[in-house]
Amino acid sequence: MDSASSSARTVAACVIGGIVLGASVVALHLGAGPAAPSLPPVEALRRRFRRRHRPVRVYMDGCFDMMHYGHCNALRQARALGDELVVGVVSDDEITANKGPPVTPLHERMKMVRAVKWVDDVIPDAPYAITEDFMNKLFNEYNIDYIIHGDDPCLLPDGTDAYALAKKAGRYKQIKRTEGVSTTDIVGRMLLCFSHGHGQNIDDSGFGNGTKISHFLPTSRRIVQFSNGRGPGPDSRVVYIDGAFDLFHAGHVEILRLARGLGDFLLVGIHTDQTISSTRGPHRPIMNLHERSLSVLACRYVDEVIIGAPWHISKDMFVTCELGLSLGKLGPLIYIC
């Protein structure tokens, strides 16, 4: 009796289930048209996996006129917020319309930006303000995840925020501005030094004690942030080149690129402020020793620098290089004069 009752309940459940399933199929068939096509579950999961595990790409733009270590530090901070850094270099016309004509033309500014070791890709002729069309291009064509800018305000001539759209989209991140240097500041130093004729009086610390036009405060942490943290291999061909590298420019980048091509490891000597002042005139250098060292260290072709390198190359300097750069004897060392 119990067995018969159980069988009846099972049959009834199957019948009811069949009726419900059939009604569902009819309802879908008579609904508002066919269902929208969807990705197969495996492909959907594969796309989701790729999107989750692809590199985080960040975008930063700028004029980068008379490029200095402050620009390089901004790019370093931006790169730390992602895996790949794409940099937009604003066109000459856009700069002229918003700030006045640039000192260095676009092709030189492009060369300077490409030489910075934290930069992965460069977009020429970027707009000064992030428009909706350009922002969509960044997101869809360049796969940009976030747009980066410093904490200093960037206002258009009409007073609006140049990054308002990126902020509204929730794809904006901010970095700290590097205090103590700007393109305007550097132009002011040049005008001050050349107009006075006598320039800076240099003390042993490497700072000017006459005009006191440099506001840069070097720290070991900042130098470490710019350093590569690696030395040459035991049989590396080390190339050494020295100079002032004042107002670091595209010509400096090109000679460092050529020098690096001659060997496996490029060591750059940066002359002291006193040496430059005594050999090039009392109004030089414009940038002090530590500022010049950071600009050189940021260059992708440079492996190491000697801060305060001697004017004359001596045997003692070679011994110091061997002890400081590796535990064993270096391979051939090429000196470029």
mmCIF file of C-alpha atoms in Angstrom:
data_model
loop_
_atom_site.group_PDB
_atom_site.id
_atom_site.type_symbol
_atom_site.label_atom_id
_atom_site.label_comp_id
_atom_site.label_asym_id
_atom_site.label_seq_id
_atom_site.Cartn_x
_atom_site.Cartn_y
_atom_site.Cartn_z
ATOM 1 C CA MET A 1 0.000 0.000 0.000
ATOM 2 C CA ASP A 2 2.765 2.394 0.948
ATOM 3 C CA SER A 3 4.691 1.440 -2.199
ATOM 4 C CA ALA A 4 1.704 2.162 -4.435
ATOM 5 C CA SER A 5 1.123 5.534 -2.744
ATOM 6 C CA SER A 6 4.792 6.503 -3.202
ATOM 7 C CA SER A 7 4.716 5.593 -6.899
ATOM 8 C CA ALA A 8 1.570 7.683 -7.404
ATOM 9 C CA ARG A 9 3.221 10.713 -5.817
ATOM 10 C CA THR A 10 6.300 10.310 -8.043
ATOM 11 C CA VAL A 11 4.184 10.124 -11.207
ATOM 12 C CA ALA A 12 2.207 13.212 -10.149
ATOM 13 C CA ALA A 13 5.413 15.178 -9.503
ATOM 14 C CA CYS A 14 6.776 14.292 -12.938
ATOM 15 C CA VAL A 15 3.541 15.327 -14.647
ATOM 16 C CA ILE A 16 3.432 18.673 -12.842
ATOM 17 C CA GLY A 17 7.097 19.309 -13.615
ATOM 18 C CA GLY A 18 6.518 18.583 -17.280
ATOM 19 C CA ILE A 19 3.544 20.975 -17.395
ATOM 20 C CA VAL A 20 5.617 23.776 -15.803
ATOM 21 C CA LEU A 21 8.537 23.234 -18.213
ATOM 22 C CA GLY A 22 6.234 23.193 -21.201
ATOM 23 C CA ALA A 23 4.537 26.400 -20.102
ATOM 24 C CA SER A 24 7.918 28.079 -19.723
ATOM 25 C CA VAL A 25 8.951 27.124 -23.248
ATOM 26 C CA VAL A 26 5.651 28.408 -24.691
ATOM 27 C CA ALA A 27 6.023 31.691 -22.775
ATOM 28 C CA LEU A 28 9.533 32.231 -24.140
ATOM 29 C CA HIS A 29 8.375 31.427 -27.669
ATOM 30 C CA LEU A 30 5.463 33.870 -27.480
ATOM 31 C CA GLY A 31 7.500 36.623 -25.803
ATOM 32 C CA ALA A 32 8.807 39.879 -27.329
ATOM 33 C CA GLY A 33 11.031 38.305 -29.979
ATOM 34 C CA PRO A 34 14.017 36.001 -29.692
ATOM 35 C CA ALA A 35 16.380 36.319 -26.739
ATOM 36 C CA ALA A 36 19.557 38.352 -27.279
ATOM 37 C CA PRO A 37 22.518 36.134 -28.230
ATOM 38 C CA SER A 38 24.968 35.553 -25.423
ATOM 39 C CA LEU A 39 28.513 34.329 -25.295
ATOM 40 C CA PRO A 40 29.060 30.654 -24.540
ATOM 41 C CA PRO A 41 29.900 30.275 -20.864
ATOM 42 C CA VAL A 42 33.512 29.200 -21.553
ATOM 43 C CA GLU A 43 34.236 32.160 -23.835
ATOM 44 C CA ALA A 44 32.642 34.590 -21.385
ATOM 45 C CA LEU A 45 34.825 33.266 -18.600
ATOM 46 C CA ARG A 46 37.897 33.447 -20.840
ATOM 47 C CA ARG A 47 37.262 37.112 -21.646
ATOM 48 C CA ARG A 48 36.649 37.915 -18.017
ATOM 49 C CA PHE A 49 39.929 36.187 -17.098
ATOM 50 C CA ARG A 50 41.889 38.157 -19.723
ATOM 51 C CA ARG A 51 40.374 41.439 -18.586
ATOM 52 C CA ARG A 52 41.196 40.691 -14.949
ATOM 53 C CA HIS A 53 44.772 39.556 -15.608
ATOM 54 C CA ARG A 54 45.917 41.978 -18.321
ATOM 55 C CA PRO A 55 48.387 44.736 -17.345
ATOM 56 C CA VAL A 56 46.926 47.849 -15.737
ATOM 57 C CA ARG A 57 47.605 50.682 -18.189
ATOM 58 C CA VAL A 58 47.728 54.270 -16.965
ATOM 59 C CA TYR A 59 47.836 57.489 -18.971
ATOM 60 C CA MET A 60 49.475 60.783 -18.132
ATOM 61 C CA ASP A 61 49.777 63.807 -20.373
ATOM 62 C CA GLY A 62 51.726 67.038 -20.241
ATOM 63 C CA CYS A 63 53.622 69.696 -22.133
ATOM 64 C CA PHE A 64 57.032 68.498 -20.883
ATOM 65 C CA ASP A 65 58.605 71.748 -22.032
ATOM 66 C CA MET A 66 62.260 72.126 -20.987
ATOM 67 C CA MET A 67 61.919 68.724 -19.354
ATOM 68 C CA HIS A 68 63.406 68.407 -15.862
ATOM 69 C CA TYR A 69 63.607 65.976 -12.949
ATOM 70 C CA GLY A 70 60.200 67.139 -11.674
ATOM 71 C CA HIS A 71 58.600 65.822 -14.868
ATOM 72 C CA CYS A 72 60.552 62.579 -14.485
ATOM 73 C CA ASN A 73 59.421 62.159 -10.896
ATOM 74 C CA ALA A 74 55.789 62.651 -11.967
ATOM 75 C CA LEU A 75 56.196 59.922 -14.590
ATOM 76 C CA ARG A 76 57.830 57.655 -12.009
ATOM 77 C CA GLN A 77 54.872 58.098 -9.652
ATOM 78 C CA ALA A 78 52.371 57.536 -12.459
ATOM 79 C CA ARG A 79 54.104 54.332 -13.545
ATOM 80 C CA ALA A 80 53.905 53.040 -9.962
ATOM 81 C CA LEU A 81 50.088 53.191 -10.171
ATOM 82 C CA GLY A 82 49.959 50.620 -12.963
ATOM 83 C CA ASP A 83 51.932 48.123 -15.003
ATOM 84 C CA GLU A 84 52.344 50.180 -18.181
ATOM 85 C CA LEU A 85 52.571 53.947 -18.621
ATOM 86 C CA VAL A 86 51.327 55.682 -21.761
ATOM 87 C CA VAL A 87 52.271 59.363 -22.017
ATOM 88 C CA GLY A 88 50.525 61.971 -24.125
ATOM 89 C CA VAL A 89 52.691 64.877 -25.279
ATOM 90 C CA VAL A 90 50.616 67.998 -25.935
ATOM 91 C CA SER A 91 51.001 69.572 -29.382
ATOM 92 C CA ASP A 92 52.716 72.899 -29.974
ATOM 93 C CA ASP A 93 49.438 74.493 -31.122
ATOM 94 C CA GLU A 94 47.541 73.351 -28.022
ATOM 95 C CA ILE A 95 50.263 74.688 -25.717
ATOM 96 C CA THR A 96 50.310 78.005 -27.548
ATOM 97 C CA ALA A 97 46.523 78.337 -27.285
ATOM 98 C CA ASN A 98 46.444 77.558 -23.552
ATOM 99 C CA LYS A 99 49.778 78.696 -22.090
ATOM 100 C CA GLY A 100 51.785 80.498 -24.758
ATOM 101 C CA PRO A 101 54.374 79.111 -27.190
ATOM 102 C CA PRO A 102 56.617 76.296 -25.908
ATOM 103 C CA VAL A 103 60.390 76.713 -25.671
ATOM 104 C CA THR A 104 61.148 73.292 -27.171
ATOM 105 C CA PRO A 105 59.275 71.911 -30.219
ATOM 106 C CA LEU A 106 57.190 68.743 -30.182
ATOM 107 C CA HIS A 107 59.795 66.433 -31.738
ATOM 108 C CA GLU A 108 62.343 67.324 -29.041
ATOM 109 C CA ARG A 109 59.780 66.950 -26.254
ATOM 110 C CA MET A 110 58.805 63.552 -27.686
ATOM 111 C CA LYS A 111 62.430 62.448 -27.659
ATOM 112 C CA MET A 112 62.845 63.518 -24.043
ATOM 113 C CA VAL A 113 59.715 61.691 -22.884
ATOM 114 C CA ARG A 114 60.592 58.495 -24.768
ATOM 115 C CA ALA A 115 63.991 58.486 -23.054
ATOM 116 C CA VAL A 116 62.501 58.356 -19.541
ATOM 117 C CA LYS A 117 62.898 54.803 -18.240
ATOM 118 C CA TRP A 118 59.403 54.606 -16.718
ATOM 119 C CA VAL A 119 57.606 55.338 -20.013
ATOM 120 C CA ASP A 120 56.248 52.438 -22.084
ATOM 121 C CA ASP A 121 54.480 54.263 -24.923
ATOM 122 C CA VAL A 122 54.005 57.834 -26.168
ATOM 123 C CA ILE A 123 51.062 59.521 -27.911
ATOM 124 C CA PRO A 124 52.043 62.616 -29.947
ATOM 125 C CA ASP A 125 49.830 65.690 -30.370
ATOM 126 C CA ALA A 126 47.715 64.958 -27.311
ATOM 127 C CA PRO A 127 44.999 67.525 -26.499
ATOM 128 C CA TYR A 128 45.560 69.924 -23.622
ATOM 129 C CA ALA A 129 42.155 69.055 -22.129
ATOM 130 C CA ILE A 130 40.679 65.555 -21.864
ATOM 131 C CA THR A 131 37.693 65.672 -24.230
ATOM 132 C CA GLU A 132 35.006 62.977 -24.277
ATOM 133 C CA ASP A 133 36.122 61.714 -27.699
ATOM 134 C CA PHE A 134 39.768 61.508 -26.663
ATOM 135 C CA MET A 135 38.880 59.876 -23.338
ATOM 136 C CA ASN A 136 36.875 57.179 -25.135
ATOM 137 C CA LYS A 137 39.810 56.674 -27.499
ATOM 138 C CA LEU A 138 42.104 56.155 -24.520
ATOM 139 C CA PHE A 139 39.750 53.624 -22.951
ATOM 140 C CA ASN A 140 38.825 51.704 -26.108
ATOM 141 C CA GLU A 141 41.904 51.909 -28.378
ATOM 142 C CA TYR A 142 44.750 52.225 -25.881
ATOM 143 C CA ASN A 143 43.098 50.114 -23.148
ATOM 144 C CA ILE A 144 43.770 52.789 -20.533
ATOM 145 C CA ASP A 145 42.427 52.028 -17.065
ATOM 146 C CA TYR A 146 43.204 55.313 -15.301
ATOM 147 C CA ILE A 147 44.127 58.876 -16.202
ATOM 148 C CA ILE A 148 46.790 60.405 -13.939
ATOM 149 C CA HIS A 149 47.612 64.014 -13.059
ATOM 150 C CA GLY A 150 49.405 65.896 -10.305
ATOM 151 C CA ASP A 151 47.717 67.493 -7.329
ATOM 152 C CA ASP A 152 48.265 70.975 -8.772
ATOM 153 C CA PRO A 153 45.154 72.405 -10.487
ATOM 154 C CA CYS A 154 45.032 72.319 -14.293
ATOM 155 C CA LEU A 155 42.536 74.909 -15.474
ATOM 156 C CA LEU A 156 41.524 75.820 -19.009
ATOM 157 C CA PRO A 157 41.322 79.474 -20.126
ATOM 158 C CA ASP A 158 37.593 79.456 -19.282
ATOM 159 C CA GLY A 159 38.348 78.341 -15.716
ATOM 160 C CA THR A 160 37.092 74.753 -16.049
ATOM 161 C CA ASP A 161 39.014 71.681 -14.906
ATOM 162 C CA ALA A 162 40.911 69.984 -17.764
ATOM 163 C CA TYR A 163 40.334 66.578 -16.128
ATOM 164 C CA ALA A 164 36.664 66.991 -15.157
ATOM 165 C CA LEU A 165 35.442 64.245 -17.503
ATOM 166 C CA ALA A 166 37.995 61.718 -16.250
ATOM 167 C CA LYS A 167 37.019 62.464 -12.658
ATOM 168 C CA LYS A 168 33.320 62.115 -13.493
ATOM 169 C CA ALA A 169 33.978 58.744 -15.140
ATOM 170 C CA GLY A 170 35.700 57.490 -11.977
ATOM 171 C CA ARG A 171 38.897 56.768 -13.913
ATOM 172 C CA TYR A 172 41.113 59.509 -12.443
ATOM 173 C CA LYS A 173 44.036 59.131 -10.029
ATOM 174 C CA GLN A 174 46.279 61.803 -8.541
ATOM 175 C CA ILE A 175 49.971 62.022 -7.689
ATOM 176 C CA LYS A 176 51.994 64.535 -5.703
ATOM 177 C CA ARG A 177 53.675 67.423 -7.450
ATOM 178 C CA THR A 178 57.464 67.644 -7.082
ATOM 179 C CA GLU A 179 58.181 70.798 -5.122
ATOM 180 C CA GLY A 180 61.065 73.130 -5.832
ATOM 181 C CA VAL A 181 61.161 72.981 -9.616
ATOM 182 C CA SER A 182 59.071 73.957 -12.635
ATOM 183 C CA THR A 183 59.695 75.133 -16.177
ATOM 184 C CA THR A 184 58.799 78.672 -15.094
ATOM 185 C CA ASP A 185 61.263 78.378 -12.209
ATOM 186 C CA ILE A 186 64.070 77.248 -14.535
ATOM 187 C CA VAL A 187 63.447 80.112 -16.974
ATOM 188 C CA GLY A 188 63.550 82.463 -13.994
ATOM 189 C CA ARG A 189 66.906 81.018 -12.908
ATOM 190 C CA MET A 190 68.310 81.544 -16.394
ATOM 191 C CA LEU A 191 67.127 85.145 -16.554
ATOM 192 C CA LEU A 192 68.383 85.877 -13.054
ATOM 193 C CA CYS A 193 71.826 84.388 -13.620
ATOM 194 C CA PHE A 194 72.427 85.910 -17.020
ATOM 195 C CA SER A 195 71.037 89.323 -16.128
ATOM 196 C CA HIS A 196 73.269 89.579 -13.070
ATOM 197 C CA GLY A 197 76.246 88.332 -14.976
ATOM 198 C CA HIS A 198 77.934 86.896 -11.917
ATOM 199 C CA GLY A 199 75.442 84.050 -11.423
ATOM 200 C CA GLN A 200 75.755 81.774 -8.431
ATOM 201 C CA ASN A 201 78.437 81.703 -5.809
ATOM 202 C CA ILE A 202 78.917 78.003 -5.246
ATOM 203 C CA ASP A 203 79.662 76.517 -1.853
ATOM 204 C CA ASP A 204 80.853 73.013 -0.945
ATOM 205 C CA SER A 205 77.313 71.662 -0.675
ATOM 206 C CA GLY A 206 76.726 72.230 -4.378
ATOM 207 C CA PHE A 207 74.108 74.951 -3.876
ATOM 208 C CA GLY A 208 74.309 78.572 -4.890
ATOM 209 C CA ASN A 209 74.880 80.788 -1.846
ATOM 210 C CA GLY A 210 74.656 84.029 -3.777
ATOM 211 C CA THR A 211 71.325 84.122 -5.578
ATOM 212 C CA LYS A 212 69.943 81.019 -3.798
ATOM 213 C CA ILE A 213 67.788 80.244 -6.806
ATOM 214 C CA SER A 214 67.663 76.477 -6.282
ATOM 215 C CA HIS A 215 65.005 75.181 -3.889
ATOM 216 C CA PHE A 216 65.762 71.487 -4.373
ATOM 217 C CA LEU A 217 66.402 69.456 -1.223
ATOM 218 C CA PRO A 218 68.064 66.155 -2.119
ATOM 219 C CA THR A 219 67.451 63.040 -0.043
ATOM 220 C CA SER A 220 68.958 59.567 -0.287
ATOM 221 C CA ARG A 221 65.440 58.177 -0.741
ATOM 222 C CA ARG A 222 64.836 60.233 -3.880
ATOM 223 C CA ILE A 223 68.165 59.159 -5.348
ATOM 224 C CA VAL A 224 67.327 55.509 -4.628
ATOM 225 C CA GLN A 225 63.912 55.969 -6.296
ATOM 226 C CA PHE A 226 65.649 57.081 -9.496
ATOM 227 C CA SER A 227 68.410 54.464 -9.383
ATOM 228 C CA ASN A 228 68.380 51.162 -11.256
ATOM 229 C CA GLY A 229 69.764 49.223 -8.299
ATOM 230 C CA ARG A 230 71.936 46.963 -10.414
ATOM 231 C CA GLY A 231 75.595 46.780 -11.350
ATOM 232 C CA PRO A 232 77.498 45.421 -14.328
ATOM 233 C CA GLY A 233 78.205 41.735 -14.792
ATOM 234 C CA PRO A 234 81.710 40.364 -14.259
ATOM 235 C CA ASP A 235 82.602 40.542 -17.965
ATOM 236 C CA SER A 236 80.535 43.584 -18.899
ATOM 237 C CA ARG A 237 81.959 46.194 -21.211
ATOM 238 C CA VAL A 238 81.542 49.403 -19.192
ATOM 239 C CA VAL A 239 81.314 52.714 -21.017
ATOM 240 C CA TYR A 240 82.160 55.904 -19.117
ATOM 241 C CA ILE A 241 81.168 59.392 -20.209
ATOM 242 C CA ASP A 242 81.245 62.563 -18.140
ATOM 243 C CA GLY A 243 79.937 66.091 -18.420
ATOM 244 C CA ALA A 244 77.868 68.864 -16.882
ATOM 245 C CA PHE A 245 74.497 67.776 -18.318
ATOM 246 C CA ASP A 246 73.060 71.135 -17.309
ATOM 247 C CA LEU A 247 69.512 71.827 -18.511
ATOM 248 C CA PHE A 248 69.221 68.214 -19.683
ATOM 249 C CA HIS A 249 68.023 68.222 -23.303
ATOM 250 C CA ALA A 250 67.541 66.099 -26.427
ATOM 251 C CA GLY A 251 71.203 66.431 -27.412
ATOM 252 C CA HIS A 252 72.238 64.888 -24.098
ATOM 253 C CA VAL A 253 69.776 62.030 -24.645
ATOM 254 C CA GLU A 254 71.212 61.289 -28.082
ATOM 255 C CA ILE A 255 74.849 61.155 -26.952
ATOM 256 C CA LEU A 256 73.907 58.907 -24.017
ATOM 257 C CA ARG A 257 72.022 56.611 -26.381
ATOM 258 C CA LEU A 258 75.058 56.344 -28.654
ATOM 259 C CA ALA A 259 77.387 55.793 -25.697
ATOM 260 C CA ARG A 260 75.198 53.008 -24.306
ATOM 261 C CA GLY A 261 75.334 51.286 -27.682
ATOM 262 C CA LEU A 262 79.117 50.893 -27.349
ATOM 263 C CA GLY A 263 78.928 48.557 -24.370
ATOM 264 C CA ASP A 264 76.851 46.689 -21.810
ATOM 265 C CA PHE A 265 76.779 49.203 -18.952
ATOM 266 C CA LEU A 266 76.811 53.009 -19.127
ATOM 267 C CA LEU A 267 78.416 54.897 -16.254
ATOM 268 C CA VAL A 268 77.975 58.685 -16.348
ATOM 269 C CA GLY A 269 80.113 61.141 -14.401
ATOM 270 C CA ILE A 270 78.371 64.362 -13.303
ATOM 271 C CA HIS A 271 80.767 67.245 -12.676
ATOM 272 C CA THR A 272 80.452 69.371 -9.545
ATOM 273 C CA ASP A 273 78.973 72.849 -9.572
ATOM 274 C CA GLN A 274 82.404 74.274 -8.683
ATOM 275 C CA THR A 275 84.026 72.540 -11.667
ATOM 276 C CA ILE A 276 81.398 73.808 -14.087
ATOM 277 C CA SER A 277 81.544 77.323 -12.685
ATOM 278 C CA SER A 278 85.320 77.446 -13.044
ATOM 279 C CA THR A 279 85.347 76.059 -16.598
ATOM 280 C CA ARG A 280 82.195 77.561 -18.125
ATOM 281 C CA GLY A 281 81.736 80.799 -16.278
ATOM 282 C CA PRO A 282 80.371 81.997 -12.940
ATOM 283 C CA HIS A 283 76.764 82.009 -14.210
ATOM 284 C CA ARG A 284 76.778 78.227 -14.643
ATOM 285 C CA PRO A 285 75.340 75.765 -13.845
ATOM 286 C CA ILE A 286 71.657 76.603 -13.878
ATOM 287 C CA MET A 287 70.731 73.284 -12.242
ATOM 288 C CA ASN A 288 72.709 72.156 -9.231
ATOM 289 C CA LEU A 289 74.622 68.885 -8.952
ATOM 290 C CA HIS A 290 71.823 66.793 -7.469
ATOM 291 C CA GLU A 291 69.201 68.115 -9.881
ATOM 292 C CA ARG A 292 71.444 67.272 -12.831
ATOM 293 C CA SER A 293 72.159 63.818 -11.390
ATOM 294 C CA LEU A 294 68.453 62.957 -11.152
ATOM 295 C CA SER A 295 67.804 64.066 -14.740
ATOM 296 C CA VAL A 296 70.600 61.790 -15.971
ATOM 297 C CA LEU A 297 69.517 58.868 -13.753
ATOM 298 C CA ALA A 298 65.992 59.039 -15.183
ATOM 299 C CA CYS A 299 67.332 58.391 -18.691
ATOM 300 C CA ARG A 300 66.731 54.807 -19.830
ATOM 301 C CA TYR A 301 70.206 54.562 -21.406
ATOM 302 C CA VAL A 302 72.035 55.250 -18.131
ATOM 303 C CA ASP A 303 72.888 52.468 -15.677
ATOM 304 C CA GLU A 304 74.775 54.390 -12.977
ATOM 305 C CA VAL A 305 76.177 57.840 -12.229
ATOM 306 C CA ILE A 306 79.099 59.244 -10.278
ATOM 307 C CA ILE A 307 77.783 62.283 -8.430
ATOM 308 C CA GLY A 308 80.593 64.838 -8.366
ATOM 309 C CA ALA A 309 82.923 63.150 -10.846
ATOM 310 C CA PRO A 310 86.459 64.573 -11.166
ATOM 311 C CA TRP A 311 87.391 66.701 -14.149
ATOM 312 C CA HIS A 312 90.528 64.615 -14.769
ATOM 313 C CA ILE A 313 90.259 60.840 -15.082
ATOM 314 C CA SER A 314 92.709 59.096 -12.766
ATOM 315 C CA LYS A 315 93.733 55.539 -11.923
ATOM 316 C CA ASP A 316 92.180 55.991 -8.476
ATOM 317 C CA MET A 317 88.808 56.662 -10.097
ATOM 318 C CA PHE A 318 88.997 53.438 -12.068
ATOM 319 C CA VAL A 319 89.787 51.498 -8.891
ATOM 320 C CA THR A 320 86.867 53.194 -7.140
ATOM 321 C CA CYS A 321 84.571 52.222 -10.018
ATOM 322 C CA GLU A 322 85.664 48.591 -9.793
ATOM 323 C CA LEU A 323 85.110 48.461 -6.039
ATOM 324 C CA GLY A 324 81.837 50.373 -6.154
ATOM 325 C CA LEU A 325 80.172 48.691 -9.121
ATOM 326 C CA SER A 326 81.110 45.033 -8.678
ATOM 327 C CA LEU A 327 82.940 42.667 -6.389
ATOM 328 C CA GLY A 328 85.336 41.495 -9.078
ATOM 329 C CA LYS A 329 87.351 43.063 -11.853
ATOM 330 C CA LEU A 330 85.350 44.828 -14.524
ATOM 331 C CA GLY A 331 85.586 44.002 -18.163
ATOM 332 C CA PRO A 332 86.928 46.537 -20.670
ATOM 333 C CA LEU A 333 86.155 50.151 -19.726
ATOM 334 C CA ILE A 334 85.625 52.601 -22.573
ATOM 335 C CA TYR A 335 86.065 56.306 -21.878
ATOM 336 C CA ILE A 336 84.312 58.806 -24.141
ATOM 337 C CA CYS A 337 85.719 62.326 -24.073
#
